[in-house]
Coordinates of C-alpha atoms and ligand atoms in Angstrom, one line a residue:
M66 CA 49.7 39.9 -4.8
A67 CA 50.3 39.8 -0.9
L68 CA 52.9 37.1 0.6
R69 CA 50.9 34.8 3.5
D70 CA 52.3 33.5 6.5
I71 CA 53.3 29.7 6.2
I72 CA 51.8 27.8 8.9
K73 CA 54.2 25.5 11.0
L74 CA 54.8 22.0 12.6
P75 CA 52.9 21.5 15.1
D76 CA 50.1 23.6 13.9
K77 CA 47.2 21.4 13.7
R78 CA 45.5 22.7 10.2
L79 CA 48.6 21.0 8.7
R80 CA 46.6 17.5 9.3
L81 CA 42.9 19.2 7.6
V82 CA 42.0 17.4 4.5
S83 CA 41.4 20.5 1.9
K84 CA 38.2 20.8 0.1
P85 CA 37.5 20.5 -3.5
V86 CA 37.2 23.8 -5.4
G87 CA 34.1 24.1 -6.9
K88 CA 34.3 27.4 -9.0
I89 CA 37.6 29.1 -10.2
D90 CA 36.7 33.0 -9.3
A91 CA 38.4 35.9 -8.8
E92 CA 39.4 35.3 -4.9
L93 CA 41.0 32.1 -6.0
R94 CA 43.0 33.5 -8.4
R95 CA 44.2 35.9 -5.9
L96 CA 44.9 33.0 -3.8
I97 CA 47.0 31.4 -6.3
D98 CA 48.8 34.6 -7.0
D99 CA 49.5 34.9 -3.0
M100 CA 51.1 31.4 -2.9
F101 CA 53.2 31.8 -5.8
E102 CA 54.6 35.3 -4.1
T103 CA 54.9 33.4 -0.7
M104 CA 56.9 30.5 -2.5
Y105 CA 59.1 32.3 -4.3
G106 CA 59.6 34.4 -1.2
A107 CA 60.4 31.3 0.7
P108 CA 62.1 30.3 -1.6
G109 CA 60.1 26.5 -2.1
I110 CA 59.8 24.8 -5.1
G111 CA 55.7 23.5 -4.1
L112 CA 53.4 25.1 -2.0
A113 CA 49.4 23.6 -0.5
A114 CA 47.0 26.2 0.0
I115 CA 46.6 24.6 3.4
Q116 CA 50.4 26.0 4.4
V117 CA 49.1 29.3 4.0
G118 CA 46.0 28.0 6.1
I119 CA 43.0 27.6 3.5
A120 CA 41.9 24.3 3.3
K121 CA 41.3 24.4 -0.6
R122 CA 43.2 21.8 -2.5
V123 CA 45.3 24.1 -4.6
I124 CA 48.9 23.6 -5.3
T125 CA 51.9 26.1 -6.7
M126 CA 55.2 24.6 -7.4
D127 CA 58.2 25.8 -9.9
L128 CA 60.8 23.1 -10.4
A129 CA 62.8 25.6 -12.9
K130 CA 66.6 25.5 -11.9
K131 CA 68.2 28.6 -11.1
D132 CA 69.1 29.3 -14.5
E133 CA 66.4 28.9 -16.1
P134 CA 63.1 31.2 -16.6
R135 CA 60.6 30.5 -13.9
D136 CA 57.8 27.5 -14.7
P137 CA 55.3 28.4 -12.1
Q138 CA 52.6 25.4 -12.5
V139 CA 49.5 25.3 -10.8
F140 CA 47.5 22.4 -10.6
I141 CA 43.5 22.6 -8.6
N142 CA 42.2 19.7 -7.1
P143 CA 44.9 17.2 -8.1
E144 CA 44.4 13.6 -8.4
I145 CA 46.9 10.5 -8.8
L146 CA 45.3 8.5 -11.0
W147 CA 48.1 5.7 -11.7
C148 CA 51.2 5.4 -9.7
S149 CA 54.6 3.2 -10.6
E150 CA 55.7 0.0 -8.7
E151 CA 59.0 1.6 -9.1
R152 CA 60.0 3.6 -6.0
A153 CA 62.3 6.9 -6.3
T154 CA 64.0 8.3 -3.1
Y155 CA 64.5 12.0 -2.7
E156 CA 65.8 13.9 0.2
E157 CA 62.4 16.1 1.0
G158 CA 62.1 19.1 2.9
C159 CA 58.9 21.5 3.7
L160 CA 58.3 25.0 4.2
S161 CA 56.0 24.0 7.1
I162 CA 59.2 22.0 8.4
P163 CA 61.5 24.5 7.8
E164 CA 65.2 23.3 7.6
Y165 CA 64.5 19.7 8.3
Y166 CA 65.4 17.2 5.2
E167 CA 65.1 13.2 5.4
E168 CA 64.7 10.7 2.5
V169 CA 61.9 9.7 1.3
E170 CA 60.7 6.7 -0.6
R171 CA 57.5 7.1 -3.3
P172 CA 56.5 5.8 -6.4
A173 CA 58.8 7.1 -9.1
Q174 CA 56.3 8.0 -11.6
V175 CA 52.8 9.3 -11.5
K176 CA 50.1 10.1 -13.6
V177 CA 48.1 13.1 -12.4
A178 CA 44.6 14.8 -12.8
Y179 CA 43.9 18.0 -12.3
L180 CA 42.0 20.9 -13.3
D181 CA 44.5 24.2 -14.5
R182 CA 44.4 27.9 -13.9
D183 CA 40.9 28.3 -16.4
G184 CA 39.2 25.5 -14.9
A185 CA 40.5 23.4 -18.3
K186 CA 40.8 19.9 -17.4
Q187 CA 44.4 18.5 -17.8
E188 CA 46.6 14.9 -17.6
I189 CA 50.0 15.0 -16.7
D190 CA 52.9 12.3 -16.5
A191 CA 55.6 13.1 -14.0
N192 CA 58.5 11.3 -12.9
G193 CA 62.0 12.1 -11.4
L194 CA 61.8 15.5 -9.0
F195 CA 58.2 16.5 -10.5
A196 CA 56.5 13.1 -9.5
T197 CA 58.0 13.2 -5.9
C198 CA 56.7 17.2 -5.3
L199 CA 53.2 16.1 -6.6
Q200 CA 53.0 13.0 -4.4
H201 CA 54.5 15.5 -1.2
E202 CA 52.0 18.5 -2.5
I203 CA 48.9 16.2 -2.7
D204 CA 49.6 14.6 0.5
H205 CA 49.5 18.0 2.4
L206 CA 45.7 18.3 0.6
N207 CA 45.1 14.8 2.5
G208 CA 46.5 16.3 5.9
V209 CA 49.8 14.2 5.2
L210 CA 53.2 15.4 5.9
F211 CA 56.5 13.5 4.7
I212 CA 57.3 13.1 8.0
D213 CA 54.6 10.7 8.1
H214 CA 56.8 8.6 5.4
I215 CA 60.0 8.4 8.1
S216 CA 60.6 6.0 10.4
K217 CA 58.3 6.2 13.8
L218 CA 61.6 7.2 15.9
K219 CA 62.5 10.1 13.3
R220 CA 59.4 11.3 13.2
A221 CA 58.6 11.2 17.0
R222 CA 61.9 13.4 17.5
V223 CA 61.1 16.0 14.7
I224 CA 57.7 16.5 16.0
K225 CA 59.2 17.2 19.6
K226 CA 61.7 19.3 18.3
F227 CA 59.0 21.5 16.6
A228 CA 56.7 21.3 19.6
K229 CA 59.6 22.6 21.8
A230 CA 60.1 25.7 19.5
A231 CA 56.4 26.5 19.3
K232 CA 56.0 26.7 22.7
R233 CA 59.2 28.8 23.2
A234 CA 57.9 30.9 20.9
E235 CA 54.7 31.2 22.6
A236 CA 56.5 31.9 26.2
D237 CA 58.6 34.6 24.1
A238 CA 55.5 36.8 22.5
Ligands
LIG156 ZN1 55.6 20.5 2.4

């Protein structure tokens, strides 16, 4: 396993639409292992493959609390089949937009179809933080970031801040 670099705003790759996974082979399993290591190392609770620069429809997640054993979950080619009209608001953050948090309103419940690590078809009903996290990560696969769900003014402000920071880093390099 290896840590991979997490790409950050304003990296244009974050806007790519990721491609469905065809075959679950050794290379994909290596990617999944690396994504877990990278996610735990960050630390974060969810990661989409595009955040390590790979435009494949793969998500890793672990919503276990600190005092609970790890609960690694993989979602390959996830698809939202249904979402509730009821909405829920959570404060979201993103490893690609570090140290920025904002409240986002989304459907409170979703039903998601996906392939597991062995390529078996699965369906899951999610609510609470799990539903929010799944929607946040599936958005990544479609080139959508959580800041796209906040006000235009706030979004413009955070994009500007990260663009400036990237320029500064470039100048220092
Ligand atoms: Zn994210």
